[in-house]
CSV table of C-alpha atoms and ligand atoms in Angstrom, one decimal:
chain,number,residue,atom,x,y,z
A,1,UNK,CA,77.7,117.2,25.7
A,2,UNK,CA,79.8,114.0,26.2
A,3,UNK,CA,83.0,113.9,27.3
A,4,UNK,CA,85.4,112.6,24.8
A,5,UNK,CA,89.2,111.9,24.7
A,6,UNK,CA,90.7,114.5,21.9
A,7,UNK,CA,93.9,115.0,20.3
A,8,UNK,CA,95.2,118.1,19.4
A,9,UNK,CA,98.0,117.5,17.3
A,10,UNK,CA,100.7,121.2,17.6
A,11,UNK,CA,99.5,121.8,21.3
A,12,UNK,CA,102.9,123.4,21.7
A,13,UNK,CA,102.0,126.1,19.1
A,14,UNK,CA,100.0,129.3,19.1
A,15,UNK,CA,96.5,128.3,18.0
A,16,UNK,CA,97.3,124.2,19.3
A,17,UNK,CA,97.4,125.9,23.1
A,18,UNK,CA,94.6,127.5,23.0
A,19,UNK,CA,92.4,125.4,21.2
A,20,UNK,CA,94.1,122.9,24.4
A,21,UNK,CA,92.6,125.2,26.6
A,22,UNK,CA,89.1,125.3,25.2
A,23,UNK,CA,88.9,121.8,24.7
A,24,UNK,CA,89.6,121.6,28.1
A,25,UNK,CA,87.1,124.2,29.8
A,26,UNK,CA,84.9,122.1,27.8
A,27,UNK,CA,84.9,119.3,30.2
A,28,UNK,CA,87.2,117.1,27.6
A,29,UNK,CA,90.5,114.6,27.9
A,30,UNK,CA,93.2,116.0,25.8
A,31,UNK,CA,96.7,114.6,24.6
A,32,UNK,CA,98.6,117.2,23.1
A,33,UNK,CA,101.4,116.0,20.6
A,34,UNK,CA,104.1,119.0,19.5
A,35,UNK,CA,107.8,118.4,18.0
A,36,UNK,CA,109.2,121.1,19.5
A,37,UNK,CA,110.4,120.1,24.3
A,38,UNK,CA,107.7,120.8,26.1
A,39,UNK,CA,109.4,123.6,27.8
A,40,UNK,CA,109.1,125.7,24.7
A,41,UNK,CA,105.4,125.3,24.0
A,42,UNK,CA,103.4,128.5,24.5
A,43,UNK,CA,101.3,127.4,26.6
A,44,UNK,CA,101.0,123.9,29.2
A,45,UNK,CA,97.8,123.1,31.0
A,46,UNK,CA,97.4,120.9,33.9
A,47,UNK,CA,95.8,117.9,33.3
A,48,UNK,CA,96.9,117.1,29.4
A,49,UNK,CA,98.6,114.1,28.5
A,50,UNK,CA,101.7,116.1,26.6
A,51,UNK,CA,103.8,114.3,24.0
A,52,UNK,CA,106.7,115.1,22.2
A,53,UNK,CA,106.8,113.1,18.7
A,54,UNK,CA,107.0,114.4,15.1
A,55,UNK,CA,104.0,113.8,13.6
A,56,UNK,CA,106.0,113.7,10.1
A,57,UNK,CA,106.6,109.7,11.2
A,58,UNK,CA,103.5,107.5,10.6
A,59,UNK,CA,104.1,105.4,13.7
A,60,UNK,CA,104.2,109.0,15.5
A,61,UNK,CA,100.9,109.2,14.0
A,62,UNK,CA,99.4,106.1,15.2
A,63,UNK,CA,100.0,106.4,19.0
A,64,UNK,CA,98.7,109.8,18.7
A,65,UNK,CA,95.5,109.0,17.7
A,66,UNK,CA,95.5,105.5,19.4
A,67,UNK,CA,92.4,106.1,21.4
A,68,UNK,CA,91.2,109.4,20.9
A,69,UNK,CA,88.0,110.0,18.9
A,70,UNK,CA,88.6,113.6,17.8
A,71,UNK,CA,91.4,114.4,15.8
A,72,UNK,CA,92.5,118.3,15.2
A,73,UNK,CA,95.7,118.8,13.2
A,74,UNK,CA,97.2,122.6,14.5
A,75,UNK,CA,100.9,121.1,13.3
A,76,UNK,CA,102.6,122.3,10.6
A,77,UNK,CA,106.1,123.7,9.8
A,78,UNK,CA,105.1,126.9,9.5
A,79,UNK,CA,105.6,130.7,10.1
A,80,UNK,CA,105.2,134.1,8.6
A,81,UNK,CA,106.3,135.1,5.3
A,82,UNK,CA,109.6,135.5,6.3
A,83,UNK,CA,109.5,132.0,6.9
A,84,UNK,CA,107.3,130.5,4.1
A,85,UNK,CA,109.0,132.3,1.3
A,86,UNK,CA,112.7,131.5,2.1
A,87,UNK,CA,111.3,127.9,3.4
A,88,UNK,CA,109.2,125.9,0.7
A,89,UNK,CA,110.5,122.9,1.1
A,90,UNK,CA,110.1,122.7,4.7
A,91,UNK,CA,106.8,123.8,4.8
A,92,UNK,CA,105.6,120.8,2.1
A,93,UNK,CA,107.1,118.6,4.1
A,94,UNK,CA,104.4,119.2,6.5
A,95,UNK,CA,102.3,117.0,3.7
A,96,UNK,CA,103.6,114.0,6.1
A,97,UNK,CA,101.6,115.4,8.9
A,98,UNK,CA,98.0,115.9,7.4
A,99,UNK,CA,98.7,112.1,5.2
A,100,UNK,CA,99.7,110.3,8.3
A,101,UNK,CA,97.1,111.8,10.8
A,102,UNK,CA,94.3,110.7,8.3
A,103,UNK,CA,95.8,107.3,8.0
A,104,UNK,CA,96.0,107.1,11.7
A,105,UNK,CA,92.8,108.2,12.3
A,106,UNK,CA,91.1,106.3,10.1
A,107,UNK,CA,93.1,103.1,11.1
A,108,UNK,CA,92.4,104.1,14.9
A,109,UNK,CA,88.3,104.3,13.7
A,110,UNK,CA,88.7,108.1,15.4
A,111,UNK,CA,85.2,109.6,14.7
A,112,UNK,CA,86.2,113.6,13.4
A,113,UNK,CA,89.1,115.5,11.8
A,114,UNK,CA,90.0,119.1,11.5
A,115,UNK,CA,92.0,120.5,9.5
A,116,UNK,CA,94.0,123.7,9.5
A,117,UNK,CA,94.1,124.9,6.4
A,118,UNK,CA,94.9,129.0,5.1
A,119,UNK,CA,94.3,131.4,3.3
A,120,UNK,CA,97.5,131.6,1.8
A,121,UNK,CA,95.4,128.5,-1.2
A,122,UNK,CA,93.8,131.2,-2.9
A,123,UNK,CA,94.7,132.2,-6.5
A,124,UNK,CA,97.5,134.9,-6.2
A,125,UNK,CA,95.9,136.8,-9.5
A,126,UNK,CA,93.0,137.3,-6.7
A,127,UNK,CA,94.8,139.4,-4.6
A,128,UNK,CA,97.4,141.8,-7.1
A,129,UNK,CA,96.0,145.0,-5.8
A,130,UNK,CA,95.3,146.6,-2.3
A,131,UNK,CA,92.0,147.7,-3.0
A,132,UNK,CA,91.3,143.8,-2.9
A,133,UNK,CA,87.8,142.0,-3.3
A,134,UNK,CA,87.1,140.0,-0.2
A,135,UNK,CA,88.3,136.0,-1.3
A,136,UNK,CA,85.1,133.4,-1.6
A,137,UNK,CA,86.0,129.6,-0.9
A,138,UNK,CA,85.0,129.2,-4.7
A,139,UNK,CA,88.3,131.7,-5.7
A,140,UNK,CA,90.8,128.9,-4.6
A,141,UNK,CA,90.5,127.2,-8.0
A,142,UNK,CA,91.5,127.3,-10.8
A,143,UNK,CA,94.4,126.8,-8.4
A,144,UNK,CA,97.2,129.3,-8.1
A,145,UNK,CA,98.1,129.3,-4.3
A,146,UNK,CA,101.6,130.9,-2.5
A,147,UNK,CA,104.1,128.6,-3.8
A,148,UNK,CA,105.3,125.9,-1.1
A,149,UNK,CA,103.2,126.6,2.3
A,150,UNK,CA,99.8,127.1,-0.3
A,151,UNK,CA,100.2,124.3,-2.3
A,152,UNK,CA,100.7,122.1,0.4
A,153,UNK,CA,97.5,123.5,2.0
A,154,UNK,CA,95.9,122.8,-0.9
A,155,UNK,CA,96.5,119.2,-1.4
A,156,UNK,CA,96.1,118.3,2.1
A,157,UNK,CA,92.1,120.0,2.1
A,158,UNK,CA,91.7,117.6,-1.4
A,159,UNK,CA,93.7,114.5,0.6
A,160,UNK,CA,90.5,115.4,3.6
A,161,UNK,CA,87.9,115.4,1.0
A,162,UNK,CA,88.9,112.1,-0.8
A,163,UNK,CA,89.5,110.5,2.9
A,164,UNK,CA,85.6,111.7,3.1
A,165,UNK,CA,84.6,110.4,-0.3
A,166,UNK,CA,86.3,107.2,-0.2
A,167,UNK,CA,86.8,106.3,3.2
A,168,UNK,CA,84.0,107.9,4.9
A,169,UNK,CA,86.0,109.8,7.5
A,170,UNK,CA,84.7,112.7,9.0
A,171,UNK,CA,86.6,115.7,8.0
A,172,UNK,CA,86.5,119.3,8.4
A,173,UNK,CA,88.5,122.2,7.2
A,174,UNK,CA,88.9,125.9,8.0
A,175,UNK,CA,90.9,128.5,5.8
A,176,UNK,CA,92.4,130.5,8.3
A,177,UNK,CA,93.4,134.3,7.7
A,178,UNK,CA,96.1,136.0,9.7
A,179,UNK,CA,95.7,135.0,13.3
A,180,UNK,CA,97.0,137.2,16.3
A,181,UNK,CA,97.3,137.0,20.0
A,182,UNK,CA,99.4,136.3,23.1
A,183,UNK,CA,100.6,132.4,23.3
A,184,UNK,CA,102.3,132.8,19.9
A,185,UNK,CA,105.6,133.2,17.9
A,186,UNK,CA,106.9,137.2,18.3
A,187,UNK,CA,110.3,136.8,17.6
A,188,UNK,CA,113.6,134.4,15.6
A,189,UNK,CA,112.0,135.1,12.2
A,190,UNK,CA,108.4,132.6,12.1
A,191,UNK,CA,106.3,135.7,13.3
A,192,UNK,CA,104.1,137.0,11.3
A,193,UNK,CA,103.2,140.5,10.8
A,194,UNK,CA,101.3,141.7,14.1
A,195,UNK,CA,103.2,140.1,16.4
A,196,UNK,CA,106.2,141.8,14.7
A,197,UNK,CA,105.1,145.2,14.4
A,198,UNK,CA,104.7,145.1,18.2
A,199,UNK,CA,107.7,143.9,18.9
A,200,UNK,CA,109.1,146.4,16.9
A,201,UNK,CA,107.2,149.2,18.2
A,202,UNK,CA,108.1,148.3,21.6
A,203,UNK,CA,111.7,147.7,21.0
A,204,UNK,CA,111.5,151.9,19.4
A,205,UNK,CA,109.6,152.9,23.0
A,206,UNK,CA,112.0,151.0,24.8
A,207,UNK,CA,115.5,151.8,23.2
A,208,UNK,CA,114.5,155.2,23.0
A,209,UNK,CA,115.3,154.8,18.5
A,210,UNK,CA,111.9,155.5,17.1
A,211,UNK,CA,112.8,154.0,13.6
A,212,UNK,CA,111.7,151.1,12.5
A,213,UNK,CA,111.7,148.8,9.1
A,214,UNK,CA,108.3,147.7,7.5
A,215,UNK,CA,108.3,144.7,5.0
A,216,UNK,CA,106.9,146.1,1.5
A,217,UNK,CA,105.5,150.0,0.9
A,218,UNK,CA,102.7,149.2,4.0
A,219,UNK,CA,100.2,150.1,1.2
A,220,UNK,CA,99.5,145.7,1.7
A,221,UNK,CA,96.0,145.1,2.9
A,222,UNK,CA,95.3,142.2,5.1
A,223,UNK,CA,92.9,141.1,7.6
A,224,UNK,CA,93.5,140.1,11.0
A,225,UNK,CA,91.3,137.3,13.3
A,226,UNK,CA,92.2,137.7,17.2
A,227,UNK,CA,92.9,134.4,18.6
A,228,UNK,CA,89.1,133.7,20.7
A,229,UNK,CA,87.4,134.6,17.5
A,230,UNK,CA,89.5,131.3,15.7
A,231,UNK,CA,89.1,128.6,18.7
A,232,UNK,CA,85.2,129.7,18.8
A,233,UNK,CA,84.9,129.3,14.9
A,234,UNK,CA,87.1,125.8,14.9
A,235,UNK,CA,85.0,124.7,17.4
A,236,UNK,CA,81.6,125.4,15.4
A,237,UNK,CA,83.4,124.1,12.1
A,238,UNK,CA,84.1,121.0,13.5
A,239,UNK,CA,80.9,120.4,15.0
A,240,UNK,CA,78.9,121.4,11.7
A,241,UNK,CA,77.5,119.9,8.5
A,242,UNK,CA,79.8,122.2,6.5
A,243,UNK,CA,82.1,119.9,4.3
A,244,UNK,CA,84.4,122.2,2.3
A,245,UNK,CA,87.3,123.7,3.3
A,246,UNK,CA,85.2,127.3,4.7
A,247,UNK,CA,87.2,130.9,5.4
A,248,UNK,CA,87.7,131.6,9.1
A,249,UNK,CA,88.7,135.0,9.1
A,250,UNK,CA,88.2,138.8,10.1
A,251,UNK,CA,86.7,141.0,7.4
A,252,UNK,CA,88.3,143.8,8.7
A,253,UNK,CA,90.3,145.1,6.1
A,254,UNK,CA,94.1,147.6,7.1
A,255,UNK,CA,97.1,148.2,5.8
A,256,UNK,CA,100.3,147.4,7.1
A,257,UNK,CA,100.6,151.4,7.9
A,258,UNK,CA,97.1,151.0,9.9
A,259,UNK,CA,98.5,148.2,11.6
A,260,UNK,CA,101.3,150.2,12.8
A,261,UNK,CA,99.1,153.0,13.4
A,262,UNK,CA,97.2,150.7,15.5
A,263,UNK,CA,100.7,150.2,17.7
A,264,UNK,CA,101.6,153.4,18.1
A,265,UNK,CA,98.3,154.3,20.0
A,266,UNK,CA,98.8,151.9,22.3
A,267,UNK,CA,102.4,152.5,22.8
A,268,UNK,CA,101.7,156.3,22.9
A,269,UNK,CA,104.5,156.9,20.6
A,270,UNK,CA,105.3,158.1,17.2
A,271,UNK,CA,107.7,155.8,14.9
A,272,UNK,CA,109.9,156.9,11.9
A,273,UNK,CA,109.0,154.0,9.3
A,274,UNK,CA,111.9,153.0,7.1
A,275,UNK,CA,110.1,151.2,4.3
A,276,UNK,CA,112.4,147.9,3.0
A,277,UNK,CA,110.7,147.3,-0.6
A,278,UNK,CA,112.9,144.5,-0.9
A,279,UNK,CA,111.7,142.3,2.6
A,280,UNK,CA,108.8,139.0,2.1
A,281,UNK,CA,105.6,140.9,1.7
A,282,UNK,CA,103.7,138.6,0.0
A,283,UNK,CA,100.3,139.2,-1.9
A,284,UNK,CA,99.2,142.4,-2.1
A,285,UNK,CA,96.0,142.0,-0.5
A,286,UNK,CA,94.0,139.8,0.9
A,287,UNK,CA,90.5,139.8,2.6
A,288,UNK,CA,88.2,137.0,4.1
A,289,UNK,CA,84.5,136.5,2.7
A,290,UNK,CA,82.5,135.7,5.4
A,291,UNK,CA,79.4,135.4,3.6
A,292,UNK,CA,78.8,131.5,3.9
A,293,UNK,CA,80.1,130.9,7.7
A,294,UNK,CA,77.8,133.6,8.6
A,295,UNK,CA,74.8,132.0,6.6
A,296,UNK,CA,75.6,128.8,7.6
A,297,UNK,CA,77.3,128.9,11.2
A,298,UNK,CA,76.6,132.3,12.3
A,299,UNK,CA,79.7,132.6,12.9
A,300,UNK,CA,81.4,136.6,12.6
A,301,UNK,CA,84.4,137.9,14.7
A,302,UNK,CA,83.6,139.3,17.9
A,303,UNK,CA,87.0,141.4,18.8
A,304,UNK,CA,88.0,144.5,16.8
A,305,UNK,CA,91.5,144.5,15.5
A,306,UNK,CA,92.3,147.6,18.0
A,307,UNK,CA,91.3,145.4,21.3
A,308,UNK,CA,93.1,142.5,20.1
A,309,UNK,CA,95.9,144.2,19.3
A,310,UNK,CA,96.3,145.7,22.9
A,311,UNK,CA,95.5,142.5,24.5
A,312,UNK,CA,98.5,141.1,22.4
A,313,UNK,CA,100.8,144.3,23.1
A,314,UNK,CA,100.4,143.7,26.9
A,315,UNK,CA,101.3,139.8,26.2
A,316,UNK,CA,104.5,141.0,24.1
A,317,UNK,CA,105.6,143.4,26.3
A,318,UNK,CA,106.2,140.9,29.2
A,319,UNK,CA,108.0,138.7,27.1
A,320,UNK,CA,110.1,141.7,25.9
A,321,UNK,CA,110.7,142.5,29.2
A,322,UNK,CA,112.0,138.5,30.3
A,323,UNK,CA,113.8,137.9,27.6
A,324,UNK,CA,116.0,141.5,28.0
A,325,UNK,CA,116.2,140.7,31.5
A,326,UNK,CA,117.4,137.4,31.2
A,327,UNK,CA,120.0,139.2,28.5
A,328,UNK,CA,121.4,141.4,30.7
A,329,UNK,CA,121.7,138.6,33.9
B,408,NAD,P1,102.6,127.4,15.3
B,408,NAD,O1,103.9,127.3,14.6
B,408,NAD,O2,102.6,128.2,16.5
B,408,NAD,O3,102.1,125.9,15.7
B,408,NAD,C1,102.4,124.8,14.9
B,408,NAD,C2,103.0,123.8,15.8
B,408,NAD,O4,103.2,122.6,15.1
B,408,NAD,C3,104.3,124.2,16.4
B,408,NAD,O5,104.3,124.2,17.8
B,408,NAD,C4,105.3,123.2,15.8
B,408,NAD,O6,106.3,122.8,16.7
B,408,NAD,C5,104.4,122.0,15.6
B,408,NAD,N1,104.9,121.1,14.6
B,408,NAD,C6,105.6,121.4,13.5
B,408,NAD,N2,106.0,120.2,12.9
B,408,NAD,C7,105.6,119.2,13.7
B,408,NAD,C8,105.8,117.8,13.6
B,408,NAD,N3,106.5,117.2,12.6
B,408,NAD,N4,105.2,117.0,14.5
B,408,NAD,C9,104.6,117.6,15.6
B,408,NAD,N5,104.4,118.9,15.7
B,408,NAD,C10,104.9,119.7,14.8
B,408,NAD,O7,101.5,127.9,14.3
B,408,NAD,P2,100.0,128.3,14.5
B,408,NAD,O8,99.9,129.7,14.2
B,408,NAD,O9,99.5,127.8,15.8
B,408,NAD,O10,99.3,127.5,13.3
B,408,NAD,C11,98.5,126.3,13.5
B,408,NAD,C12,98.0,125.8,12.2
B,408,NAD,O11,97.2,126.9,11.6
B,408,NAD,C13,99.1,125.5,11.1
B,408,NAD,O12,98.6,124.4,10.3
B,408,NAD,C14,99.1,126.7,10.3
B,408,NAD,O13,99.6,126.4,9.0
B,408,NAD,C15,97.6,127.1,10.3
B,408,NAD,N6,97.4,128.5,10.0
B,408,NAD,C16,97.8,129.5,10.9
B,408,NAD,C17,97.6,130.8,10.6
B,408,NAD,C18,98.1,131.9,11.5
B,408,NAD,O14,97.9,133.1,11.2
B,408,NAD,N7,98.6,131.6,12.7
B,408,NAD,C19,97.1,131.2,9.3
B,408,NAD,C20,96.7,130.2,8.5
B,408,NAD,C21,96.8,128.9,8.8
């Protein structure tokens, strides 16, 4: 495989620092770009160029991908439901992002570009009931997506496509469903729902106060895709034929209760669950399709929701542990 010089554009994120990391291993030049100092990205790797712009700001754009022949766009104003349903506007702003990246890229003559896209485009009367059939990339349209974050996932997938049609640049795009593992945001209200059932679980163990508050009745079905799984599968997407926006998920279907069921093994503990029917909670379920990456990438996920979860526990409890410390200093 040649060596190529790659941008990752939200290096400073969750899935952006791992997908760094890959790239990396891979034998590959990286520049990351992130909005946020470096000294709060999740992860920093020796040997990256590391910039700090916001990629909202087309000449932002155009130094990032001065150069660089493989484009992957991680950034995104973004967060859990918490987040996405208090925060519309903010997250269509991230339209800015995806629009100026492909104008960059296809102004810089960059060869490839990814595109993170979710799952959160599909049409809500899809997923009204737990017992939820498992969403094909055909049920995005007629389109009905989560209002804000969706639609602006939705556009930017048809903006890749046209850049393909009319343009001829190479584009790629991945519907990502509920990602998890260490690297990523756990607390300050952007988590999403793994990430905060830990940290809630382990804030019970460690206070002592086995209550806790769950988002919704916990009846919500979701699936979950453990953080190797999604760098593998971006990885194979962008290095495929496939030209429509394709699901990269777990079909592993839980509640919210399992989830926390999950937690409470690893903990070892037992938690009183205060159920806030009022809190984000989103659609009521929601599973990934994998029928056509598996026919047409071979792609399935490797790590079971209970490993990945305990590898992401261990991970949290650390950064429980620092950020109390450096509280009580
Ligand atoms: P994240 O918030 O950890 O990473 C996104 C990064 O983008 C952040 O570090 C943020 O600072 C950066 N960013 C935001 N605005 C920017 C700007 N204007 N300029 C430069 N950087 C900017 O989120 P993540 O979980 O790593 O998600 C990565 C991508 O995957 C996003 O597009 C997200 O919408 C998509 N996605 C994630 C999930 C998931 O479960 N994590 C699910 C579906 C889709």
């Amino acid at each position: 495989m040649s060596k190529k010089k790659i941008l990752v554009a939200g290096g400073g994120g969750f899935i952006g620092g791992h997908l760094v990391k890959q790239l990396l291993s891979e034998g590959h030049e990286v520049r990351s770009v992130d909005i946020k100092p470096v000294a709060e990205w999740y992860q920093v790797s020796d040997g990256v160029e590391n910039v700090v712009a916001d990629l909202k700001l087309k000449d932002a754009c155009d130094a990032a991908c001065d150069g660089v022949s493989d484009v992957y766009n991680l950034a995104a104003d973004m967060g859990g439901m918490g987040f996405i349903e208090n925060n519309k506007a903010l997250c269509m702003l991230s339209v800015l992002i995806n629009t100026h990246l492909l104008q960059s890229a296809l102004a810089s003559k960059c060869d490839r570009l990814f595109y993170a896209s979710s799952a959160c485009v599909y049409n809500a009367d899809k997923q009204k009931c737990e017992d939820v059939v498992p969403l094909k990339e055909e049920d995005a349209y007629p389109a009905m997506p989560e209002d804000g974050y969706g639609w602006e996932k939705l556009f930017s997938e048809r903006m890749c496509r046209h850049f393909r049609e009319d343009f001829g640049l190479y584009t790629r795009v991945a519907r990502f469903h509920n990602v998890y593992g260490p690297y990523g945001t756990w607390d300050g209200g952007r988590e999403k729902a793994p990430a905060a059932v830990i940290r809630k679980v382990i804030h019970a163990k460690e206070t002592g106060n086995h209550e806790m508050e769950i988002w919704g009745d916990g009846k919500q079905t979701r699936s979950f895709m453990y953080i190797d799984d999604c760098v593998k599968g971006i990885r194979m997407i962008m290095d495929s034929d496939v030209i429509e926006p394709i699901n990269l998920g777990s079909d592993e279907l839980t509640t919210i209760n399992g989830l926390v069921d999950i937690v409470e093994n690893i903990a070892g503990i037992k938690v009183e669950r205060n159920y806030n029917l009022s809190a984000p909670k989103g659609v009521n379920g929601r599973n990934s399709d994998n029928t056509l990456i598996t026919k047409l990438l071979g792609w399935a996920p490797g790590i079971k929701l209970s490993d990945g979860m305990a590898r992401t526990y261990e991970w949290i409890l650390g950064e429980y542990h620092k950020t109390h410390a450096a509280q009580t200093a």
